[in-house]
Short mmCIF file of C-alpha atoms and ligand atoms in Angstrom, two decimals:
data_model
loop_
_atom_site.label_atom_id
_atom_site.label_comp_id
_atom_site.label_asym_id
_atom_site.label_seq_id
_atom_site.Cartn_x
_atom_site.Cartn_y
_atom_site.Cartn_z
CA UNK O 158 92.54 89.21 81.59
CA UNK O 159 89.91 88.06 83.59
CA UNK O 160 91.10 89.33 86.82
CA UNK O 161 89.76 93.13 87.79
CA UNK O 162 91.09 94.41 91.15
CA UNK O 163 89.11 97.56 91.00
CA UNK O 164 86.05 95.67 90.53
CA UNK O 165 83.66 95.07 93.87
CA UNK O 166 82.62 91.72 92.31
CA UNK O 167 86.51 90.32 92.52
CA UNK O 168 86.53 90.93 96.32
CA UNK O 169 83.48 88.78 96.98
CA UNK O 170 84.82 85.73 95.41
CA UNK O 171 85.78 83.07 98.33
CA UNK O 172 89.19 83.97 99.70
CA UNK O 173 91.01 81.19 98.15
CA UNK O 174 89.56 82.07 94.26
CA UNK O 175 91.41 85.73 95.44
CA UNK O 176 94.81 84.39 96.48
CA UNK O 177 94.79 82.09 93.07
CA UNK O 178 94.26 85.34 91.25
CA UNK O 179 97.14 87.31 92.79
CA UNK O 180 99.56 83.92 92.72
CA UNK O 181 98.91 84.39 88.79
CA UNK O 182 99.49 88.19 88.68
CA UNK O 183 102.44 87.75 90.83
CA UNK O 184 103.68 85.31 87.52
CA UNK O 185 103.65 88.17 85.13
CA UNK O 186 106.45 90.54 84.18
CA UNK O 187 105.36 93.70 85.25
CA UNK O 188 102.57 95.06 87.40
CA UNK O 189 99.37 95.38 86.06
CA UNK O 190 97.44 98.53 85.27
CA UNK O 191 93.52 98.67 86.66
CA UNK O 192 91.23 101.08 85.24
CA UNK O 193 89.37 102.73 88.51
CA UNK O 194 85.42 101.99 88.57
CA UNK O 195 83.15 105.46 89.31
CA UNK O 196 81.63 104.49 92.75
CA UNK O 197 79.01 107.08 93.91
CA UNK O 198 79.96 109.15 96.56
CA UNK O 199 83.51 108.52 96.29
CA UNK O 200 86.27 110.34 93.98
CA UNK O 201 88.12 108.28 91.57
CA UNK O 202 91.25 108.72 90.09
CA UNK O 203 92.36 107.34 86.84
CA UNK O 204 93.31 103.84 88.02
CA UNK O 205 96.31 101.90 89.78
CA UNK O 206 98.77 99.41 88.97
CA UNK O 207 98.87 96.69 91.42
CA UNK O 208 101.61 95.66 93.45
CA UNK O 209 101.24 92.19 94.10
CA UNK O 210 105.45 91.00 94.51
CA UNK O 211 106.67 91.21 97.59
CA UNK O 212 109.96 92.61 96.36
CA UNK O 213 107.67 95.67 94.86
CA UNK O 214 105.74 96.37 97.99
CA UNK O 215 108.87 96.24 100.28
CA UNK O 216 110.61 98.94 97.42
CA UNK O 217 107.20 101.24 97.46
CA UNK O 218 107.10 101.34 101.22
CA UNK O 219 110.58 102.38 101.78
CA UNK O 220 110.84 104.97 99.42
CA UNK O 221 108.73 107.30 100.86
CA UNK O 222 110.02 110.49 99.08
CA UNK O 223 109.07 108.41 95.78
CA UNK O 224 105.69 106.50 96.90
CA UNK O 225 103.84 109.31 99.17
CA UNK O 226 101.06 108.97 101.65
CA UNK O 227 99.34 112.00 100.53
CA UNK O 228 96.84 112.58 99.63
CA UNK O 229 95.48 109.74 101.30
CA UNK O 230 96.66 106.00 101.87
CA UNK O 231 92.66 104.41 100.41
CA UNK O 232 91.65 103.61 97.57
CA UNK O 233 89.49 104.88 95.91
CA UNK O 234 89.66 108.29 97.92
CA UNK O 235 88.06 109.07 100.67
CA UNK O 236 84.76 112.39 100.31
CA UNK O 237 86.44 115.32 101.53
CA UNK O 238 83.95 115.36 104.67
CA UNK O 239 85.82 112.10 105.85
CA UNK O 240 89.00 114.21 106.17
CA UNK O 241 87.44 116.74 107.44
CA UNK O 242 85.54 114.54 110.54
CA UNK O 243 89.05 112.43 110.65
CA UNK O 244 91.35 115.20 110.44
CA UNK O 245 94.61 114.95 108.99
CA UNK O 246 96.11 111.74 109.86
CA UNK O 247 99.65 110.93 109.95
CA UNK O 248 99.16 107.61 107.84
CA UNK O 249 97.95 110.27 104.85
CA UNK O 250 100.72 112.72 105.70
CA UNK O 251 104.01 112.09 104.47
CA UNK O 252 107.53 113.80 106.45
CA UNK O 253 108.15 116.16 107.90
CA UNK O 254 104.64 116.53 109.05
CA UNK O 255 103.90 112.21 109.45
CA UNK O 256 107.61 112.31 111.11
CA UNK O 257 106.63 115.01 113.43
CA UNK O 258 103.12 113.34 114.58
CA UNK O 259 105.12 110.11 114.84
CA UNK O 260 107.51 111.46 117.28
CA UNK O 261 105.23 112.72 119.30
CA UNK O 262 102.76 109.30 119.52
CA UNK O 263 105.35 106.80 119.59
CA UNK O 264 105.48 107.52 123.15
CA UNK O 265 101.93 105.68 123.42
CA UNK O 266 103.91 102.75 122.41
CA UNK O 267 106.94 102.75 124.31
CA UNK O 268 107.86 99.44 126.28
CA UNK O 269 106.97 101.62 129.36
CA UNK O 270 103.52 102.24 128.15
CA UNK O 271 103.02 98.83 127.19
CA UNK O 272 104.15 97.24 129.83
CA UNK O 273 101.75 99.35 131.93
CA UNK O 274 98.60 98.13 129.99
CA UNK O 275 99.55 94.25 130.45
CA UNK O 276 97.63 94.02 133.76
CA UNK O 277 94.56 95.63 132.48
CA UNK O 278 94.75 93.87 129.17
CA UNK O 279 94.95 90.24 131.20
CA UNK O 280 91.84 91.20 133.62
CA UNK O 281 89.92 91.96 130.12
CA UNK O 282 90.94 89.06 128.97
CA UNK O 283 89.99 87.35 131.67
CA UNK O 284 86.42 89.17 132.26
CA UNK O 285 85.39 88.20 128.32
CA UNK O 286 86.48 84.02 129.11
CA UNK O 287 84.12 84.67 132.19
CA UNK O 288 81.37 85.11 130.04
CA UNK O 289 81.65 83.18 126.91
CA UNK O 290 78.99 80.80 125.70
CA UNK O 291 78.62 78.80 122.43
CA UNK O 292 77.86 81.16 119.98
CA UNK O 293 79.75 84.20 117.61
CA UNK O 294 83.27 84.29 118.14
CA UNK O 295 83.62 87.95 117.14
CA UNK O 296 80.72 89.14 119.35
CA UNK O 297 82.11 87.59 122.15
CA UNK O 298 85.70 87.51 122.03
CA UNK O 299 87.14 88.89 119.00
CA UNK O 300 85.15 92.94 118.68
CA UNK O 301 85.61 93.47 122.50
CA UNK O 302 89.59 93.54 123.44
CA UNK O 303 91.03 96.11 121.12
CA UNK O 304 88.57 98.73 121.22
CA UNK O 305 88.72 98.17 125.67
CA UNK O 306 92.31 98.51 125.09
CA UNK O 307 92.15 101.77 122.62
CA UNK O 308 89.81 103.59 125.32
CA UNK O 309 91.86 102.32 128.55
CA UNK O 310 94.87 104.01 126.72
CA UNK O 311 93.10 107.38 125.73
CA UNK O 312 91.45 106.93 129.67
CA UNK O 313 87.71 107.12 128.16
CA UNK O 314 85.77 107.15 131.48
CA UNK O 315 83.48 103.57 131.66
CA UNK O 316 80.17 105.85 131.08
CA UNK O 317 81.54 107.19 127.68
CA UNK O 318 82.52 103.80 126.45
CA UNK O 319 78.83 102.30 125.07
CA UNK O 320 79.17 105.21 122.59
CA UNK O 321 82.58 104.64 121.23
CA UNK O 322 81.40 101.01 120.51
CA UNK O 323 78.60 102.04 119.07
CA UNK O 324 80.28 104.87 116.83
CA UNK O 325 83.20 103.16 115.71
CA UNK O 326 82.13 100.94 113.00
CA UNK O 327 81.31 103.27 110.54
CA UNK O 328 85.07 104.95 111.23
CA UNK O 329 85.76 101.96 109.03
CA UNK O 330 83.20 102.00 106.12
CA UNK O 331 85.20 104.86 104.08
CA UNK O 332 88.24 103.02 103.75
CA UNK O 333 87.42 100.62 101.22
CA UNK O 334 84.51 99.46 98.37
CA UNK O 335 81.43 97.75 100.97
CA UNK O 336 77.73 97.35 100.35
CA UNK O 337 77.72 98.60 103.63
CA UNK O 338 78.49 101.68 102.31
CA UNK O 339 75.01 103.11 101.80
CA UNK O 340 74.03 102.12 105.02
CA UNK O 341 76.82 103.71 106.54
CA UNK O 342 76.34 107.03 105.05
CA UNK O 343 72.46 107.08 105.87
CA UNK O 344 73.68 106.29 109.28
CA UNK O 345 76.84 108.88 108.60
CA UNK O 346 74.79 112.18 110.28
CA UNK O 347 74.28 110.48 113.68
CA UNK O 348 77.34 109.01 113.98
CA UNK O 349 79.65 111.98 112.64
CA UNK O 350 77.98 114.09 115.30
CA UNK O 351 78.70 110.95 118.07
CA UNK O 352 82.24 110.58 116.61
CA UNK O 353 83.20 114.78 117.13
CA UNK O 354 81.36 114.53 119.99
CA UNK O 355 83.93 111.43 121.05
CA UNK O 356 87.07 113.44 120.00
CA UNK O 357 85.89 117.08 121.78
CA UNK O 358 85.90 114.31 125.08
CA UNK O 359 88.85 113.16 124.76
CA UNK O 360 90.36 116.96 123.70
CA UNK O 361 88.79 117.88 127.54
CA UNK O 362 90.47 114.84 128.52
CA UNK O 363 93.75 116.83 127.84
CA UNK O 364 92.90 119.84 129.06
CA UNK O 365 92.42 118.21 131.95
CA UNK O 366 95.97 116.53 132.12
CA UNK O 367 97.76 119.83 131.15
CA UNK O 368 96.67 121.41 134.34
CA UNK O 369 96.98 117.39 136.45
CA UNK O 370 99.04 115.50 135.07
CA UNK O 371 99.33 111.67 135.28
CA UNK O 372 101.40 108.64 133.97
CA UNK O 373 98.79 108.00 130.94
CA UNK O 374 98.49 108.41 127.40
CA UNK O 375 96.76 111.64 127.16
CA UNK O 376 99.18 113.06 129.65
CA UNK O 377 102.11 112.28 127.72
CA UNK O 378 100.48 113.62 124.30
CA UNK O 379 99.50 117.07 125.49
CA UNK O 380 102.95 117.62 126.91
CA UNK O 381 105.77 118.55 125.24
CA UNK O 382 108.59 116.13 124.35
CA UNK O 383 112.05 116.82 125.44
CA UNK O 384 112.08 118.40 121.41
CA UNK O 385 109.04 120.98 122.80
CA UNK O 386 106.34 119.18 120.66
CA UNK O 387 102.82 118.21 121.46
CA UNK O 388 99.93 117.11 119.72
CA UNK O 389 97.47 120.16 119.34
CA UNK O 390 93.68 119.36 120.68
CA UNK O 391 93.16 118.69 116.83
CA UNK O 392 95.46 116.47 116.40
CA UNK O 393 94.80 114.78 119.67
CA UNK O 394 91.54 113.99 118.29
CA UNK O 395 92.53 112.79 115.06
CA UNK O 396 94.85 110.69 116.61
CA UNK O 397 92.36 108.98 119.04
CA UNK O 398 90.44 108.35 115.35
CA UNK O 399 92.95 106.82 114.07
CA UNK O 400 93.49 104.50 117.02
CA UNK O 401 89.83 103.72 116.63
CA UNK O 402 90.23 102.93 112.73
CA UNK O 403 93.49 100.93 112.78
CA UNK O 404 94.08 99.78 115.78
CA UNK O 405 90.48 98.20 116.23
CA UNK O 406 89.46 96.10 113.17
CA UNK O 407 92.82 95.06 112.27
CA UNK O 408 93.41 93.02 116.11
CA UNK O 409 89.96 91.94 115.84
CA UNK O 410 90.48 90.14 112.61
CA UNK O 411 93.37 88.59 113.37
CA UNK O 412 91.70 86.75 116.43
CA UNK O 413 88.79 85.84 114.52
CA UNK O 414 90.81 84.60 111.65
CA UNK O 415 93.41 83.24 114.29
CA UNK O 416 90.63 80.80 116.10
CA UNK O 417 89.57 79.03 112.75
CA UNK O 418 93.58 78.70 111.62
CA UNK O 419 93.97 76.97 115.13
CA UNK O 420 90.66 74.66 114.49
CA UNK O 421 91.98 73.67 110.87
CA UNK O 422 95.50 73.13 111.38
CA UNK O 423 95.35 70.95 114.74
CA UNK O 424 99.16 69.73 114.41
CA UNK O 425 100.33 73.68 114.53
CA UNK O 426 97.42 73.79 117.33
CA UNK O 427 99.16 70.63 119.64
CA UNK O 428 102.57 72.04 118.68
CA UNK O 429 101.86 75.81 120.35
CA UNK O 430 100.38 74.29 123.22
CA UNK O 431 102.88 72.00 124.04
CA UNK O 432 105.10 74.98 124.66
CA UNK O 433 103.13 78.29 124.33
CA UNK O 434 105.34 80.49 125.68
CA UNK O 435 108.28 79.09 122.94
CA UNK O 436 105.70 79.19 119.70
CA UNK O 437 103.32 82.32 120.71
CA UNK O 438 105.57 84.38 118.98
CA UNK O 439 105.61 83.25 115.56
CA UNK O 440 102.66 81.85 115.71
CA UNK O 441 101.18 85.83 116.07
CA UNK O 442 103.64 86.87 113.28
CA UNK O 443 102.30 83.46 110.83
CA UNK O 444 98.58 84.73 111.11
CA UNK O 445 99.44 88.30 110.79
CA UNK O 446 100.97 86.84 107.34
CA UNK O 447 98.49 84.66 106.24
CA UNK O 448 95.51 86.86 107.37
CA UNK O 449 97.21 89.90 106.08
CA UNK O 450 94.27 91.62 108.51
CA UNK O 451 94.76 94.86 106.13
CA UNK O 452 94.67 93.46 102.52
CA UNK O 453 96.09 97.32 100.71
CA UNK O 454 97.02 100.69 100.85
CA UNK O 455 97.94 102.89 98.56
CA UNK O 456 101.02 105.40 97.10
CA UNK O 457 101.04 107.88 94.79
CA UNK O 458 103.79 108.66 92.89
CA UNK O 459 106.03 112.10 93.16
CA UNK O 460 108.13 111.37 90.26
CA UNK O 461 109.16 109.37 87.27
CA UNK O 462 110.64 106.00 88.67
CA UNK O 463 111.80 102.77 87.50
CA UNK O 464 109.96 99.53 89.31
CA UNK O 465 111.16 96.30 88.12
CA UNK O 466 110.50 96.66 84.77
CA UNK O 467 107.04 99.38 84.91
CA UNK O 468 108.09 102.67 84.03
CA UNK O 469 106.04 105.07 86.71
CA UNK O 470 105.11 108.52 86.13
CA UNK O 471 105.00 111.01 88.18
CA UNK O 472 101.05 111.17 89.89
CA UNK O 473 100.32 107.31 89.03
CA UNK O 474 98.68 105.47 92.03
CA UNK O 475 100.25 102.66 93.02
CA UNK O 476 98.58 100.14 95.09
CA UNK O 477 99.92 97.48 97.81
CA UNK O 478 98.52 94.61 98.15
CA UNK O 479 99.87 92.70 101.76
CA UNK O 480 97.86 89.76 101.30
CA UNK O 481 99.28 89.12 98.10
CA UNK O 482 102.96 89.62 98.98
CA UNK O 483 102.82 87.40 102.05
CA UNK O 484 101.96 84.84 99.72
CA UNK O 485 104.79 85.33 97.64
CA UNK O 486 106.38 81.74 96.99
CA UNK O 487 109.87 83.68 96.01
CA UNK O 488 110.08 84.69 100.00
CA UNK O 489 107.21 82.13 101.35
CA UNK O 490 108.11 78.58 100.75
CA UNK O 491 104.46 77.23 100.39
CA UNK O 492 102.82 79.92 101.32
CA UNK O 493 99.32 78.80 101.31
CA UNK O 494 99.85 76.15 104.59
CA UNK O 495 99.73 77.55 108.22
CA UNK O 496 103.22 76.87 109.49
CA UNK O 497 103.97 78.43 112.86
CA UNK O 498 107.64 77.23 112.68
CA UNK O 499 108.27 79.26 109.09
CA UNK O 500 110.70 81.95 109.21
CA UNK O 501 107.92 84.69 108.94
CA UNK O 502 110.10 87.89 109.49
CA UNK O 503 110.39 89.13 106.00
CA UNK O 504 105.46 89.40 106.42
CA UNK O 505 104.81 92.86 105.18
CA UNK O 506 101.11 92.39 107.64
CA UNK O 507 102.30 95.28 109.55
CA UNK O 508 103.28 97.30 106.47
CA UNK O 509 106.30 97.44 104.44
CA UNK O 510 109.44 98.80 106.24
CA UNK O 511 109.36 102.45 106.37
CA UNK O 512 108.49 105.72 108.18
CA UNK O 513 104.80 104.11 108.68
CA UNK O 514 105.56 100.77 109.63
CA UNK O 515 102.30 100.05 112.31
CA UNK O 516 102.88 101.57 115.04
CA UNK O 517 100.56 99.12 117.07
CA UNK O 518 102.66 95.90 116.03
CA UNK O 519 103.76 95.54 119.31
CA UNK O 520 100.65 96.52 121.36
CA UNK O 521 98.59 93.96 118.80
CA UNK O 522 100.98 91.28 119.35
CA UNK O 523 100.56 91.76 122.98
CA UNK O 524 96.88 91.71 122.92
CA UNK O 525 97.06 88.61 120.70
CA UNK O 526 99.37 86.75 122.96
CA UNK O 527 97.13 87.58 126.19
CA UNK O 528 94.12 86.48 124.55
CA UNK O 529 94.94 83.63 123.28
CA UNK O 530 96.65 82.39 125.90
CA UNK O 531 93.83 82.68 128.06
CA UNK O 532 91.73 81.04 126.01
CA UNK O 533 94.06 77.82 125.13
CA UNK O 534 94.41 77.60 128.76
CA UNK O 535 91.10 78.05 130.04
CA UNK O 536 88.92 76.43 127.29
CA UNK O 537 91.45 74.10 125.64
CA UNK O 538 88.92 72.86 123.80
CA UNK O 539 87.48 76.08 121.92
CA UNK O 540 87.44 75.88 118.22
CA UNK O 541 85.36 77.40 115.21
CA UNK O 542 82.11 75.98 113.91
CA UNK O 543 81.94 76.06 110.34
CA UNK O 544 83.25 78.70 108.37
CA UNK O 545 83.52 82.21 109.02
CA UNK O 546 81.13 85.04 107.23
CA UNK O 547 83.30 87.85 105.72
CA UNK O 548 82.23 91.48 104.56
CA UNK O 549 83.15 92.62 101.04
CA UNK O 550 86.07 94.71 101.08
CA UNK O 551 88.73 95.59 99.01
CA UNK O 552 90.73 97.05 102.31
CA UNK O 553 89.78 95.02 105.55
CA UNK O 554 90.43 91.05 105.49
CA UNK O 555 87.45 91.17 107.76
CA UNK O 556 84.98 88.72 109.96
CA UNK O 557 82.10 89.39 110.24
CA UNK O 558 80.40 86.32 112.22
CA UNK O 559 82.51 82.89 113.15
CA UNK O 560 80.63 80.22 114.97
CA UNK O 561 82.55 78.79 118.18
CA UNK O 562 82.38 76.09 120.78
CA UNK O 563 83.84 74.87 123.71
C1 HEM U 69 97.18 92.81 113.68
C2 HEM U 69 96.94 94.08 113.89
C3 HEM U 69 97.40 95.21 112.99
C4 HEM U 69 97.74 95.20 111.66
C5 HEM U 69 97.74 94.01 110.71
C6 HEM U 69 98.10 96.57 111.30
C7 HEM U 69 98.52 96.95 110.04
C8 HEM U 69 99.03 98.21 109.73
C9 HEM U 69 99.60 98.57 108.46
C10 HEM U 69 99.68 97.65 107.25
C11 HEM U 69 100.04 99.86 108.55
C12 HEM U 69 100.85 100.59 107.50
C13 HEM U 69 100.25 101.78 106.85
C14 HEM U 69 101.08 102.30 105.69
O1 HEM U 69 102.17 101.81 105.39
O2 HEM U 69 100.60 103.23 105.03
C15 HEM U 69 99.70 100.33 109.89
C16 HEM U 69 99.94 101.61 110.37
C17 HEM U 69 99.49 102.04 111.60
N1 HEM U 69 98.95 101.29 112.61
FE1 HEM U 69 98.56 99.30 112.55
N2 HEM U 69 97.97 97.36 112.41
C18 HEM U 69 97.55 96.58 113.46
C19 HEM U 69 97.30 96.99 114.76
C20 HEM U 69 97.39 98.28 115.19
C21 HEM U 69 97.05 98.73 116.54
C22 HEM U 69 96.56 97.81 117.67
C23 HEM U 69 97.23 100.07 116.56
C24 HEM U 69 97.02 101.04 117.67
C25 HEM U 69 96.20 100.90 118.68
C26 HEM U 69 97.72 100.48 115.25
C27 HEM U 69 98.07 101.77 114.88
C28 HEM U 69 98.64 102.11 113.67
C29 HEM U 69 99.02 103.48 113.35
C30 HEM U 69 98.88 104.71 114.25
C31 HEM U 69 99.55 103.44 112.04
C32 HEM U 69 100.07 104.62 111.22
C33 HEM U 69 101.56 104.71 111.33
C34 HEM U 69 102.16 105.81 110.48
O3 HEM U 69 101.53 106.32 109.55
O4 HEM U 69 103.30 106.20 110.79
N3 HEM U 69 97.81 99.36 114.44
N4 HEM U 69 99.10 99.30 110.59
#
């Protein structure tokens, strides 16, 4: 087979080579077995099979007593430092622990909470239209809402924010294969010291709240839950991490991804504008799906199981690849055209249903509705230039640079 998953060279072939690859994978009988490559620096296990059917994902990610989180979600494995600088996160933990950590940070998403960010999230939006010029999409637009929105939540005072920005892109170099990677880990000293320094602020941030307080995010974290839990000042700033690894990238790809969609397909375009409010929806949910901003995680195995047809055994890795079952033609009529109107609520974008279904879908929808509604409406006549440059990565479906004019 000419096809290798594990191999750095298949995830820098043009996007559309990829998704032929996985539509012939998803063709065979069972899934396939890749042999893991030795990348330096990083552990590697024996290998995966890959999960390319949508049926098999959606099985994998509700079984979680089967397909477990732990020891870590990427593949290959994070250095043990990672975990260390990261903490223990609840997408690598499975229950009771991830259900415990879940309880007590679901209330950052509550409709409440939500509902309170939607005036600050429209003035952002409305501050980065202000400024745009011709030029890089992501610069501009796409890098700047999520991570505001991240740091308005954890209440990051405006003087600490130039140093989360700068910090927070190497959060994401460990989580997949990138030449970056190098880079990242000469820069890794600096920036582990910036990013403990970052969580120890936001841990006095709740020290702070214990003894005052308020309505926020932090507030609700370090107090306890009508159950007595709270998040320790560890796990507050493992948490904030997290937000900064998937909540950030994963919004930001999806509007960079989500301009050039609009550009190419101008009859989906004309048809969302003539009623925005009626289309905005599914229109979020259709590039979720065909972006599929977070392309795999990963399971491993706690016992011997049966998946259509592929006898598992207990500590195989399994991993799932999103971008390849929202592309599944047995659940996606067509799946390679941009159809705003398609019944899109089987997408597995967000993860498979389960105990670790994102729990940002609904704040990233809401960012992605704001944004691009002011854009539509301000600049009706913004579209890409040209096509967008993407980094090599086996984990984000990520932009790095997309042209724009308006
Ligand atoms: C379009 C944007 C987004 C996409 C495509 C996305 C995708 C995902 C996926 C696929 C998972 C599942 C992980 C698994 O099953 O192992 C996940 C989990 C998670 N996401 Fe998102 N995400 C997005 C936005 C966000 C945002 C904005 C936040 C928060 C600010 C966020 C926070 C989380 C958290 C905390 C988890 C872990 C949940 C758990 O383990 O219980 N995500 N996300």
């Amino acid at each position: 087979m000419d096809i290798d998953l594990a191999d750095l060279s298949f995830w820098r072939k043009p996007l559309k080579e990829r998704y032929e690859a996985f539509a012939r994978l998803r063709q065979l009988d069972k899934p396939v077995f890749f042999p893991e490559k030795k990348v330096p620096l990083l552990r590697s296990g024996s290998g995966f099979y890959a999960l390319v059917r949508h049926a098999d994902v959606v099985e994998a990610s509700r079984n979680a007593k089967v397909f477990s989180s732990e020891p870590a979600v990427t593949n290959p494995e994070p250095p043990g430092w990672v975990k260390y600088v990261f903490g223990e996160s609840m997408v690598n933990m499975d229950d009771p622990r991830h259900a415990r950590l879940r309880r007590i940070v679901s209330r950052a998403f509550s409709p409440r909470m939500l509902a309170n960010l939607q005036g600050d999230i429209e003035a952002a939006c409305a501050r980065i239209v202000d400024d745009l010029a011709p030029g890089d999409f992501v610069g501009q637009v796409a890098a700047k809402l999520p991570i505001h929105v991240i740091c308005d939540m954890m209440g990051i005072p405006d003087a600490e924010r130039a140093r989360v920005h700068k910090h927070v892109d190497v959060s994401t170099a460990y989580s997949g294969i990138r030449p970056s990677f190098f880079r990242s880990l000469t820069m890794a000293g600096q920036n582990v010291l910036a990013l403990l320094a970052l969580q120890r602020l936001v841990i006095r941030l709740g020290h702070e709240r214990t003894g005052n307080p308020g309505s926020d995010l932090v507030t609700a974290l370090v107090t306890a839950n009508p159950d007595g839990e709270r998040l320790t000042d560890r796990e507050l700033g493992s948490f904030f991490s997290l937000l900064l690894v998937a909540g950030n990238e994963t919004a930001r790809n999806t509007m960079a991804h989500g301009i050039k969609l609009l550009t190419d397909n101008p009859a989906q375009r004309e048809l969302l504008t003539s009623d925005f409010d009626a289309h905005i929806g599914n229109t979020i949910e259709e590039m979720v799906r065909f972006v599929s901003p977070i392309m795999q995680f990963r399971r491993t195995v706690t016992d011997d199981y049966e998946l259509n047809g592929l006898e598992l055994k207990k500590g195989d890795k399994v991993v799932l690849f999103y971008g390849s079952a929202n592309r599944d033609e047995a659940v996606f009529p067509d799946p390679d055209s941009f159809d705003i109107t398609r019944d899109t609520k089987p997408h597995v974008g967000f993860g498979g249903p389960g105990p670790h279904f994102c729990l940002g879908a609904n704040l990233a929808r809401q960012e992605l509705r704001t944004m691009f509604r002011e854009l539509l409406t301000r600049l009706p006549d913004i579209r890409a230039v040209g096509e967008p440059e993407l980094l090599v990565s086996n984990f984000d479906n990520s932009v790095r640079r997309q042209a724009f004019t308006f």
